[in-house]
Short mmCIF file of C-alpha atoms in Angstrom, two decimals:
data_model
loop_
_atom_site.label_atom_id
_atom_site.label_comp_id
_atom_site.label_asym_id
_atom_site.label_seq_id
_atom_site.Cartn_x
_atom_site.Cartn_y
_atom_site.Cartn_z
CA MET A 22 28.86 11.72 29.17
CA SER A 23 28.95 8.07 29.67
CA THR A 24 30.46 6.21 32.86
CA LEU A 25 33.05 4.52 30.66
CA LYS A 26 36.71 5.58 31.87
CA VAL A 27 38.94 6.76 28.88
CA ILE A 28 41.73 7.69 31.24
CA GLU A 29 42.62 6.25 34.57
CA VAL A 30 45.34 7.67 36.50
CA LYS A 31 46.59 5.60 39.64
CA ASN A 32 49.23 6.59 42.23
CA LEU A 33 51.22 8.60 39.76
CA SER A 34 54.50 9.95 41.05
CA PHE A 35 57.30 11.93 39.17
CA LYS A 36 60.38 13.68 40.24
CA TYR A 37 62.56 16.21 38.78
CA GLY A 38 65.97 15.63 40.44
CA GLN A 39 64.99 15.21 44.21
CA SER A 40 61.75 17.28 44.11
CA PHE A 41 58.21 15.74 43.27
CA ALA A 42 56.41 17.26 40.43
CA LEU A 43 53.74 14.83 41.02
CA ASP A 44 53.02 12.94 44.24
CA LYS A 45 50.54 10.01 44.16
CA VAL A 46 48.13 11.69 41.77
CA SER A 47 45.04 9.52 41.06
CA PHE A 48 41.78 10.34 38.95
CA ASP A 49 39.63 9.06 36.26
CA VAL A 50 38.29 10.68 33.19
CA ALA A 51 34.76 9.69 31.95
CA ASP A 52 34.17 9.19 28.37
CA GLY A 53 32.85 12.59 26.73
CA ASP A 54 33.87 14.76 29.88
CA TYR A 55 35.28 18.16 29.60
CA LEU A 56 37.91 18.39 32.16
CA GLY A 57 39.83 21.49 33.26
CA ILE A 58 43.04 20.93 35.17
CA ILE A 59 44.30 24.17 37.00
CA GLY A 60 46.89 24.86 39.64
CA PRO A 61 49.95 27.01 40.40
CA ASN A 62 53.20 27.28 38.27
CA GLY A 63 55.27 24.29 38.92
CA GLY A 64 52.34 22.36 40.13
CA GLY A 65 52.75 19.56 37.77
CA LYS A 66 50.10 20.13 35.28
CA SER A 67 52.15 20.07 32.04
CA THR A 68 54.17 16.89 33.49
CA LEU A 69 50.69 15.20 34.10
CA LEU A 70 49.72 15.73 30.47
CA LYS A 71 53.04 14.53 29.12
CA ILE A 72 52.88 11.35 31.25
CA ILE A 73 49.23 10.85 29.97
CA LEU A 74 50.37 11.26 26.34
CA GLY A 75 53.27 8.82 26.96
CA ILE A 76 55.88 11.46 26.16
CA ILE A 77 57.57 10.87 29.49
CA ARG A 78 57.46 7.85 31.83
CA PRO A 79 56.41 8.08 35.64
CA ASP A 80 58.76 7.12 38.33
CA SER A 81 55.72 5.10 39.79
CA GLY A 82 52.04 4.54 39.38
CA GLU A 83 50.15 3.86 36.22
CA VAL A 84 48.12 5.55 33.34
CA ARG A 85 45.81 3.45 31.28
CA VAL A 86 44.17 4.96 28.24
CA PHE A 87 41.26 3.17 26.73
CA GLY A 88 41.75 0.58 29.22
CA GLN A 89 45.58 -0.17 28.30
CA PRO A 90 48.92 1.17 29.93
CA VAL A 91 49.51 4.26 27.80
CA ASN A 92 53.02 2.96 26.54
CA ASN A 93 51.39 -0.16 25.20
CA LEU A 94 48.97 1.91 22.96
CA ARG A 95 50.05 1.52 19.20
CA GLN A 96 47.29 2.55 16.61
CA GLU A 97 45.04 3.71 19.36
CA LYS A 98 47.78 6.49 20.11
CA SER A 99 46.18 8.38 17.13
CA TYR A 100 42.92 8.54 18.91
CA ILE A 101 44.51 11.17 21.20
CA GLY A 102 44.76 14.64 19.83
CA TYR A 103 47.47 16.93 21.53
CA VAL A 104 47.82 20.73 21.24
CA PRO A 105 51.02 21.71 22.88
CA GLN A 106 51.45 25.02 25.22
CA ARG A 107 53.13 26.85 22.31
CA LEU A 108 55.42 25.82 19.46
CA SER A 109 58.97 26.42 20.36
CA GLU A 110 60.67 28.96 18.01
CA LEU A 111 62.04 26.17 15.95
CA GLY A 112 58.63 25.02 15.06
CA TYR A 113 57.25 28.46 14.56
CA ASN A 114 59.93 29.24 11.96
CA PHE A 115 59.67 25.94 10.22
CA PRO A 116 59.48 26.35 6.33
CA ALA A 117 56.14 24.57 6.05
CA THR A 118 52.57 25.41 4.97
CA VAL A 119 49.44 25.02 7.10
CA LEU A 120 48.44 22.37 4.90
CA GLU A 121 51.58 20.51 5.40
CA VAL A 122 51.50 20.88 9.25
CA VAL A 123 47.78 19.70 9.25
CA GLU A 124 48.34 16.77 7.14
CA SER A 125 51.06 15.71 9.47
CA GLY A 126 48.43 14.80 12.08
CA ARG A 127 47.69 11.84 9.72
CA THR A 128 51.21 10.66 9.77
CA PRO A 129 50.83 8.08 12.70
CA LEU A 130 48.09 6.37 10.90
CA LEU A 131 50.19 6.05 7.70
CA GLY A 132 52.97 3.64 8.94
CA PHE A 133 55.58 3.27 6.31
CA PHE A 134 53.32 4.05 3.31
CA PRO A 135 53.99 7.73 2.72
CA ARG A 136 51.07 8.91 0.58
CA LEU A 137 47.85 10.31 1.76
CA THR A 138 44.94 8.32 0.49
CA ASN A 139 41.63 10.06 -0.63
CA LYS A 140 40.23 9.22 2.89
CA ASP A 141 43.07 10.91 4.64
CA LYS A 142 42.60 13.97 2.31
CA LYS A 143 38.92 14.20 3.25
CA GLU A 144 39.83 14.06 6.89
CA VAL A 145 42.18 16.85 6.58
CA GLU A 146 39.75 18.99 4.70
CA LYS A 147 37.24 18.37 7.46
CA ALA A 148 39.41 19.30 10.15
CA LEU A 149 40.45 22.57 8.20
CA VAL A 150 36.87 23.47 7.66
CA PHE A 151 35.74 22.78 11.23
CA THR A 152 38.35 25.10 12.58
CA LYS A 153 37.80 27.64 9.85
CA THR A 154 41.60 27.46 8.61
CA SER A 155 40.70 26.31 5.01
CA ASP A 156 41.57 29.79 3.65
CA LEU A 157 44.94 29.48 5.60
CA LYS A 158 46.28 26.41 4.00
CA GLN A 159 48.91 27.74 1.61
CA LYS A 160 50.33 30.16 4.19
CA LEU A 161 53.61 29.46 6.01
CA ILE A 162 52.88 28.69 9.64
CA GLY A 163 55.60 31.46 10.58
CA ASN A 164 53.16 34.00 9.08
CA LEU A 165 50.19 33.08 11.30
CA SER A 166 48.91 34.84 14.21
CA GLY A 167 48.81 33.34 17.64
CA GLY A 168 45.09 32.56 17.27
CA GLN A 169 45.48 31.29 13.74
CA LEU A 170 48.33 29.07 14.77
CA GLN A 171 46.19 27.41 17.66
CA ARG A 172 43.38 26.91 15.30
CA VAL A 173 45.85 25.12 12.83
CA LEU A 174 47.19 22.98 15.72
CA ILE A 175 43.66 21.88 16.58
CA ALA A 176 42.97 21.08 12.98
CA ARG A 177 46.16 18.88 13.02
CA ALA A 178 45.02 17.21 16.24
CA LEU A 179 41.44 16.66 14.82
CA CYS A 180 42.42 15.05 11.51
CA SER A 181 43.26 11.83 13.12
CA SER A 182 39.69 11.78 14.46
CA PRO A 183 40.70 11.81 18.08
CA LYS A 184 38.40 10.51 20.97
CA ILE A 185 40.45 12.45 23.48
CA LEU A 186 41.86 16.06 22.81
CA ILE A 187 44.34 17.23 25.19
CA LEU A 188 45.38 20.90 25.43
CA ASP A 189 48.20 22.47 27.34
CA GLU A 190 47.49 26.34 28.01
CA PRO A 191 46.25 26.64 24.51
CA THR A 192 45.42 30.44 24.51
CA SER A 193 48.56 31.70 26.05
CA GLY A 194 49.45 34.64 23.89
CA VAL A 195 46.22 34.90 22.18
CA ASP A 196 43.76 37.98 22.25
CA VAL A 197 40.61 37.78 24.12
CA GLY A 198 38.25 37.86 21.12
CA THR A 199 40.21 34.97 19.57
CA GLU A 200 40.15 33.21 22.92
CA GLY A 201 36.27 33.34 22.90
CA GLN A 202 35.95 31.70 19.41
CA PHE A 203 38.63 29.07 20.58
CA TYR A 204 36.60 27.92 23.48
CA ASP A 205 33.42 28.07 21.43
CA THR A 206 35.19 25.41 19.15
CA LEU A 207 36.23 23.15 22.01
CA CYS A 208 32.69 23.36 23.46
CA GLU A 209 31.36 22.19 20.07
CA LEU A 210 33.97 19.41 19.74
CA ASN A 211 32.88 18.11 23.29
CA THR A 212 29.16 18.49 22.84
CA SER A 213 28.57 17.75 18.96
CA LEU A 214 31.31 15.08 18.41
CA GLY A 215 31.45 13.71 21.93
CA ILE A 216 35.22 14.21 22.18
CA THR A 217 36.64 13.99 25.67
CA VAL A 218 38.52 17.15 26.37
CA LEU A 219 41.51 17.73 28.85
CA LEU A 220 42.29 21.30 29.27
CA VAL A 221 45.16 22.69 31.22
CA SER A 222 44.68 26.42 31.95
CA HIS A 223 45.93 29.16 34.25
CA ASP A 224 42.75 31.15 33.64
CA ILE A 225 40.30 30.31 36.46
CA ASP A 226 37.55 32.45 35.19
CA VAL A 227 37.56 30.53 31.57
CA VAL A 228 37.89 27.17 32.98
CA ALA A 229 35.05 27.89 35.53
CA LYS A 230 32.69 28.89 32.44
CA GLU A 231 33.81 26.34 30.21
CA VAL A 232 34.46 23.05 31.74
CA ARG A 233 32.28 20.38 33.36
CA SER A 234 34.72 18.60 35.52
CA LEU A 235 37.69 20.17 37.45
CA LEU A 236 41.06 18.75 38.83
CA LEU A 237 42.87 21.10 41.19
CA LEU A 238 46.46 20.20 41.12
CA ASN A 239 49.47 21.20 43.06
CA LYS A 240 51.84 18.28 43.02
CA LYS A 241 49.04 16.35 44.61
CA VAL A 242 45.34 16.22 43.89
CA VAL A 243 43.83 19.07 45.95
CA ALA A 244 40.21 18.24 44.88
CA TYR A 245 38.50 16.76 41.98
CA GLY A 246 34.85 16.88 40.94
CA SER A 247 32.18 19.15 39.39
CA ALA A 248 33.55 22.43 38.17
CA GLN A 249 30.69 24.23 39.78
CA GLY A 250 31.23 22.61 43.30
CA LEU A 251 35.08 23.57 43.26
CA ILE A 252 35.35 27.01 42.23
CA ASN A 253 35.14 28.58 45.50
CA GLU A 254 37.36 30.54 47.75
CA ARG A 255 38.14 27.74 50.24
CA TYR A 256 39.37 25.27 47.52
CA LEU A 257 41.31 28.09 45.52
CA GLU A 258 43.12 29.07 48.80
CA GLU A 259 44.01 25.55 49.31
CA LEU A 260 45.42 25.30 45.93
CA TYR A 261 47.20 28.55 45.50
CA GLY A 262 48.08 29.05 49.14
CA ALA A 263 46.70 32.82 48.86
CA LYS A 264 43.68 34.61 49.85
CA PHE A 265 41.10 34.63 47.03
CA SER A 266 37.95 36.89 46.60
CA PHE A 267 35.71 36.96 43.55
CA LEU A 268 34.74 40.16 42.15
CA LYS A 269 31.06 40.33 41.28
CA HIS A 270 30.04 42.32 38.13
CA GLN A 271 27.07 44.67 38.81
CA HIS A 272 25.83 44.36 35.28
CA MET B 2 82.01 21.69 -24.00
CA TRP B 3 80.55 18.25 -24.81
CA GLU B 4 83.94 16.92 -25.82
CA LEU B 5 85.07 16.73 -22.25
CA PHE B 6 82.60 13.94 -21.69
CA GLN B 7 84.83 11.70 -24.02
CA TYR B 8 87.07 11.06 -20.77
CA GLY B 9 85.95 8.26 -18.49
CA PHE B 10 87.11 10.23 -15.29
CA ILE B 11 84.84 13.18 -16.37
CA GLN B 12 81.83 10.96 -16.89
CA ARG B 13 82.39 9.34 -13.48
CA ALA B 14 82.95 12.69 -11.73
CA PHE B 15 79.65 14.04 -13.23
CA LEU B 16 77.74 11.11 -12.35
CA ALA B 17 79.12 11.02 -8.89
CA GLY B 18 78.50 14.88 -8.38
CA ILE B 19 74.97 14.83 -9.88
CA ILE B 20 74.19 11.91 -7.26
CA THR B 21 75.73 13.86 -4.51
CA ALA B 22 73.83 16.98 -5.40
CA VAL B 23 70.38 15.29 -5.34
CA ILE B 24 71.20 13.39 -1.96
CA ALA B 25 72.96 16.22 -0.06
CA PRO B 26 70.06 18.67 0.39
CA ILE B 27 67.49 15.77 0.89
CA ILE B 28 69.39 14.93 4.25
CA GLY B 29 70.50 18.54 4.54
CA ILE B 30 67.02 20.11 4.86
CA PHE B 31 66.19 17.95 8.06
CA LEU B 32 69.72 18.89 9.68
CA VAL B 33 68.87 22.59 8.85
CA VAL B 34 65.48 22.95 10.34
CA ARG B 35 66.33 20.99 13.26
CA ARG B 36 69.41 23.36 13.86
CA TYR B 37 71.72 20.46 13.33
CA SER B 38 73.67 22.24 10.79
CA LEU B 39 77.10 21.62 12.26
CA MET B 40 76.41 17.86 12.32
CA ALA B 41 77.17 17.37 8.65
CA ASP B 42 80.62 19.19 9.38
CA THR B 43 81.11 17.01 12.36
CA LEU B 44 80.60 13.88 10.52
CA ALA B 45 82.77 14.95 7.68
CA HIS B 46 85.68 15.58 10.01
CA ILE B 47 84.99 12.06 11.64
CA SER B 48 85.00 10.37 7.99
CA LEU B 49 88.65 11.66 7.56
CA VAL B 50 89.61 9.35 10.45
CA GLY B 51 88.08 6.39 8.29
CA VAL B 52 89.86 7.85 5.15
CA ALA B 53 93.21 7.99 6.86
CA ALA B 54 92.73 4.45 8.55
CA GLY B 55 91.79 3.00 4.98
CA LEU B 56 94.87 4.57 3.38
CA LEU B 57 96.93 3.37 6.16
CA THR B 58 95.68 -0.17 6.03
CA ASN B 59 95.20 -0.41 2.33
CA THR B 60 91.40 -0.73 2.74
CA ASN B 61 89.02 1.27 0.55
CA PRO B 62 89.01 4.72 2.23
CA VAL B 63 85.26 5.26 1.29
CA ILE B 64 84.21 2.02 2.85
CA ALA B 65 86.45 2.73 5.88
CA SER B 66 84.94 6.04 6.36
CA LEU B 67 81.44 4.66 6.06
CA ILE B 68 82.09 2.37 8.99
CA VAL B 69 83.83 4.97 11.17
CA SER B 70 81.20 7.68 10.46
CA ILE B 71 78.06 5.60 11.05
CA GLY B 72 79.74 4.35 14.21
CA SER B 73 80.57 7.61 15.37
CA SER B 74 77.05 8.96 14.46
CA PHE B 75 75.67 6.64 17.09
CA LEU B 76 78.16 7.72 19.81
CA ILE B 77 77.20 11.35 19.09
CA GLU B 78 73.39 10.84 19.36
CA ARG B 79 73.95 8.68 22.65
CA LEU B 80 76.06 11.36 24.26
CA ARG B 81 73.66 14.06 23.15
CA GLU B 82 70.62 12.34 24.57
CA SER B 83 72.64 11.40 27.96
CA LYS B 84 72.64 15.25 28.32
CA LYS B 85 75.92 14.76 30.34
CA VAL B 86 77.58 17.24 27.63
CA PHE B 87 75.81 20.09 26.02
CA GLY B 88 74.56 19.27 22.31
CA GLU B 89 76.73 21.78 20.55
CA SER B 90 79.82 20.70 22.86
CA VAL B 91 79.36 16.98 21.70
CA LEU B 92 79.68 18.25 18.08
CA ALA B 93 82.68 20.29 18.82
CA LEU B 94 84.23 17.39 20.63
CA PHE B 95 83.83 15.15 17.67
CA LEU B 96 84.73 17.61 15.08
CA SER B 97 88.00 18.51 16.45
CA GLY B 98 88.73 15.09 17.81
CA GLY B 99 87.99 13.57 14.44
CA LEU B 100 90.35 15.88 12.62
CA ALA B 101 93.06 15.33 15.36
CA LEU B 102 92.83 11.61 15.07
CA ALA B 103 92.98 11.77 11.23
CA VAL B 104 96.16 13.98 11.57
CA VAL B 105 97.89 11.58 13.96
CA LEU B 106 97.00 8.64 11.48
CA VAL B 107 98.34 10.40 8.67
CA SER B 108 101.56 11.33 10.59
CA LEU B 109 102.14 7.68 11.23
CA SER B 110 102.62 7.10 7.53
CA HIS B 111 104.09 9.72 5.35
CA GLY B 112 103.10 8.27 1.83
CA PHE B 113 99.67 9.36 1.37
CA SER B 114 99.37 12.90 2.02
CA VAL B 115 98.43 13.68 -1.64
CA ASP B 116 95.53 11.25 -1.47
CA LEU B 117 94.44 12.72 1.68
CA ILE B 118 94.27 16.18 0.05
CA SER B 119 91.86 14.79 -2.52
CA TYR B 120 89.58 13.69 0.28
CA LEU B 121 89.77 17.02 2.01
CA PHE B 122 88.89 19.09 -0.89
CA GLY B 123 87.52 16.78 -3.52
CA SER B 124 88.87 15.89 -6.89
CA ILE B 125 87.17 15.17 -10.14
CA SER B 126 90.18 12.88 -11.35
CA THR B 127 89.96 10.27 -8.54
CA VAL B 128 86.60 8.81 -8.80
CA SER B 129 87.04 5.21 -9.67
CA VAL B 130 84.35 2.83 -11.00
CA PHE B 131 84.31 1.17 -7.60
CA ASP B 132 83.70 4.53 -5.80
CA LEU B 133 80.89 5.23 -8.21
CA TYR B 134 79.09 1.89 -7.39
CA VAL B 135 79.47 2.62 -3.63
CA ILE B 136 78.26 6.07 -4.19
CA ALA B 137 75.27 4.79 -6.33
CA LEU B 138 74.33 2.29 -3.63
CA LEU B 139 74.52 4.53 -0.74
CA ALA B 140 72.30 7.08 -2.79
CA LEU B 141 69.68 4.59 -3.33
CA ILE B 142 69.57 3.37 0.27
CA ILE B 143 69.44 7.12 1.50
CA CYS B 144 66.73 8.07 -1.16
CA PHE B 145 64.39 5.04 -0.39
CA THR B 146 64.82 5.20 3.39
CA THR B 147 64.03 8.92 3.15
CA ILE B 148 60.96 8.56 0.86
CA PHE B 149 59.47 5.88 3.29
CA LEU B 150 60.14 7.96 6.33
CA PHE B 151 59.75 11.44 4.93
CA ARG B 152 56.45 12.24 6.83
CA GLN B 153 57.90 10.68 10.06
CA PHE B 154 61.07 12.88 9.68
CA PHE B 155 59.04 15.98 8.79
CA ILE B 156 56.93 15.77 12.09
CA VAL B 157 59.90 14.78 14.33
CA SER B 158 61.96 17.79 13.02
CA PHE B 159 58.67 20.05 13.26
CA ASN B 160 58.15 19.30 17.01
CA GLU B 161 59.44 16.05 18.82
CA GLU B 162 56.71 16.48 21.41
CA LEU B 163 53.95 16.25 18.82
CA ALA B 164 55.73 13.33 17.18
CA SER B 165 56.02 11.39 20.51
CA ALA B 166 52.40 12.20 21.55
CA GLY B 167 51.39 10.68 18.12
CA GLY B 168 53.12 7.36 19.00
CA LEU B 169 56.17 8.03 16.75
CA LYS B 170 59.59 6.39 17.71
CA VAL B 171 61.58 9.76 17.92
CA HIS B 172 64.78 8.21 19.34
CA PHE B 173 64.72 5.60 16.61
CA LEU B 174 64.02 8.16 13.82
CA ASN B 175 66.55 10.43 15.26
CA ASN B 176 69.20 7.68 15.04
CA ILE B 177 68.26 6.76 11.35
CA LEU B 178 68.61 10.37 10.37
CA ILE B 179 72.11 10.73 11.78
CA VAL B 180 73.21 7.42 10.09
CA LEU B 181 71.72 8.74 6.85
CA ALA B 182 73.61 12.02 7.26
CA ALA B 183 76.80 9.95 7.85
CA ALA B 184 76.27 7.85 4.69
CA THR B 185 75.63 11.16 2.68
CA VAL B 186 78.83 12.64 4.07
CA VAL B 187 80.70 9.57 2.78
CA LEU B 188 79.20 9.49 -0.60
CA SER B 189 80.06 13.13 -1.02
CA LEU B 190 83.65 12.71 -0.01
CA ARG B 191 85.19 12.07 -3.35
CA ILE B 192 83.48 15.15 -5.13
CA VAL B 193 83.24 17.78 -2.71
CA GLY B 194 85.60 16.68 0.02
CA ALA B 195 85.45 16.33 3.82
CA LEU B 196 86.05 19.99 4.61
CA LEU B 197 83.30 21.25 2.25
CA ILE B 198 80.46 18.63 2.23
CA GLY B 199 78.77 20.35 5.18
CA ALA B 200 78.42 23.35 2.95
CA LEU B 201 76.85 21.50 0.20
CA MET B 202 74.31 20.01 2.54
CA ILE B 203 73.41 23.24 4.03
CA ILE B 204 73.94 26.14 1.70
CA PRO B 205 71.33 25.02 -1.11
CA VAL B 206 68.81 24.54 1.65
CA ILE B 207 69.22 27.76 3.47
CA SER B 208 69.06 29.54 -0.06
CA ALA B 209 65.89 27.79 -0.77
CA ILE B 210 64.29 28.95 2.50
CA GLN B 211 64.74 32.43 1.44
CA PHE B 212 62.12 31.88 -1.32
CA LYS B 213 59.59 31.34 1.68
CA LYS B 214 57.71 28.19 0.20
CA GLY B 215 56.33 25.13 1.93
CA PHE B 216 58.63 22.20 2.99
CA LEU B 217 58.24 20.17 -0.14
CA LYS B 218 58.75 23.05 -2.58
CA THR B 219 61.86 24.09 -0.33
CA LEU B 220 63.30 20.73 -0.76
CA PHE B 221 62.77 20.80 -4.72
CA ILE B 222 64.36 24.36 -4.81
CA SER B 223 67.24 23.08 -2.74
CA ILE B 224 67.86 20.15 -4.99
CA PHE B 225 67.85 22.42 -8.02
CA ILE B 226 70.23 24.78 -6.52
CA SER B 227 72.58 22.03 -5.34
CA LEU B 228 72.44 20.46 -8.97
CA LEU B 229 73.25 23.96 -10.50
CA SER B 230 76.05 24.42 -7.91
CA VAL B 231 77.64 21.05 -8.73
CA ILE B 232 77.40 21.08 -12.58
CA LEU B 233 78.60 24.75 -12.82
CA GLY B 234 81.29 23.97 -10.07
CA LEU B 235 82.58 20.75 -11.92
CA LEU B 236 82.79 22.53 -15.32
CA SER B 237 84.64 25.49 -13.60
CA SER B 238 86.96 22.97 -11.83
CA TYR B 239 87.89 21.25 -15.14
CA TYR B 240 88.30 24.50 -17.19
CA LEU B 241 90.15 26.32 -14.60
CA ASN B 242 91.96 23.48 -12.96
CA LEU B 243 90.53 24.08 -9.41
CA PRO B 244 89.55 21.78 -6.71
CA SER B 245 86.27 20.61 -7.43
CA GLY B 246 84.74 20.82 -3.89
CA ALA B 247 85.93 24.35 -3.29
CA THR B 248 84.58 25.46 -6.70
CA ILE B 249 81.05 23.82 -6.03
CA VAL B 250 80.81 25.44 -2.74
CA VAL B 251 81.89 28.94 -4.14
CA VAL B 252 79.22 28.64 -6.71
CA SER B 253 76.50 27.73 -4.23
CA LEU B 254 77.66 30.76 -2.10
CA ILE B 255 76.97 32.94 -5.08
CA ILE B 256 73.53 31.47 -5.48
CA PHE B 257 72.93 32.03 -1.86
CA GLY B 258 73.91 35.65 -2.38
CA PHE B 259 71.28 35.87 -5.22
CA SER B 260 68.55 34.15 -3.24
CA LEU B 261 69.04 36.83 -0.46
CA ILE B 262 68.99 39.61 -2.90
CA LEU B 263 65.91 38.39 -4.68
CA ASN B 264 64.07 37.76 -1.61
#
C-alpha cells in the first residue's frame, strides 16, 4: 500500500431535510488500501459512497478523487468501479443477458461511438473469467441467484479496469458459502491487482477479518485507523450506542 | 393483392406505416423497461393540442404537434424531477390536460372535426407527400440518435445509479429520450392515431419480452412484431374499410396473446 492518497474527504456535510446524514466527515484513503466502512443504519454510509461517486453533491465540504474534485472527473470516472447495494426490482427484471450487463461497464469509455472494439471485448472476457461468470453470459440477469448477480456486477465494475472499487453492502441476501467466495475475490483484487477497495458492510465479523483499515461512521467519524486497532468493545459501543461483548469460539 | 399498390395514397400509407413500425418499438423498449409506458400515451394526448392548434391556425398539424409535444416533454421531465408531484400524477395531469385543451380548441372552431378524427384513430387515406417527408426526416433523426446513444440509454434504463457513478449525464440522456418519444408519437399520428400510438410503442415490446431473450434480441423481435402488426393491420384496414390505427392495434393484441400462449 503506497502513501499516495486516491480519495480525500474534507469536512463533508450532507442533510436530508433538516437532519444531518453526514456531519463534517474527513478522512483519506491511500492507494491500494482495503477500507471497511461500518456504522448503524442511517449512519450515512451509503450517502458517503454516493458523494464519493459523484451521484449526489454534498451541502458543504469536498471530495477529491485522484487529486481532482470528484465532479470534475471525466474519463477518470471510469477508473472507479461501483457495485450497488442491490439492484432495484426494475433492474433485476430487465430483459438483458449477463454479457450485455457486463459489457455496459465499458459504456462510459466508448463516448458516442457505440461499437465495442476488440480491446473492449478482451477486457469484458477477462472480467468474466476473473469472476468465474463466463458460463453465465447468455443467461438473463433475472434468472441469476443473489451470489451470481453480485459476481456479475463485480465483473461489470472490473471491465473498465478500475483503480478503485466501491461496494455498498454487496453480500446482503447472499448465502454464507457464496459470501466467503465473494470476499476471496475482493481480497485477490486488492492484493494481486492492487485495486483500492472501499467496502460498506453491516457485518462486523466479516469486515474485521477482511479489511486493512476501518472507518467507524455514525453521521460523524467515530474512529478511523487500522482494523485490528478499532474492533474492540469501546469503539463499537461508541459507534452503535449499545453494549458489546465478543463471543470467543473454543475450537 | 398487389393491385392496391397502384394507388398513391396506399403507397404513402405503407411507407409511413413501415417507418412507424420500425421506430415505435425502438423508443418503446426504453419506455417499457423504465416503467414509463404511460409516457407514450401522455405525449400522444398532448400532441392532439398541436393538431387542434394546427388545424385552427391553418398550420401543418404534424409540425404543430411536434412543437407542442417536444415542449411539453421538457415540462413533464422538469416537473417529475422536481418531485413536487408524484411521477405518475404528472403523466395523468398532462394526459387529461392535453385532451381537455385539444377539445377546447376544437370547440372554438366547428369546421375540422372530421380531420381531427383521422388524427385520433389514424387513417390510411390522409398521408400526404409532405407528411411522408416529415415522417421520414423524424425517423432518420430518431434512428441515428438512438444508434449513437444506444449503450448510454441501455445503462441509464438498467440502473440510473450505475450510469451516474460511471460518469454518464443521466439528466441529459433522460431529456433526449423523452424528446425522441415525443417525436415518435408525432410521426405515428397519421397512421396509428394519437389515441392508439401508445399501444404500438408498447404492445410489440411486451410481446417480445415474453420470449425471454437479451435486450438486443428483444428489440429485434419487437420490430418484427410491430412490422407484422402494421402490414396486416393496413391490409385489413383497406379491405374491411376500418380505421387503420385501431386495426393495427387489434392485430398487435392478437400477436401479444399468441406470445403469452407460446411462452
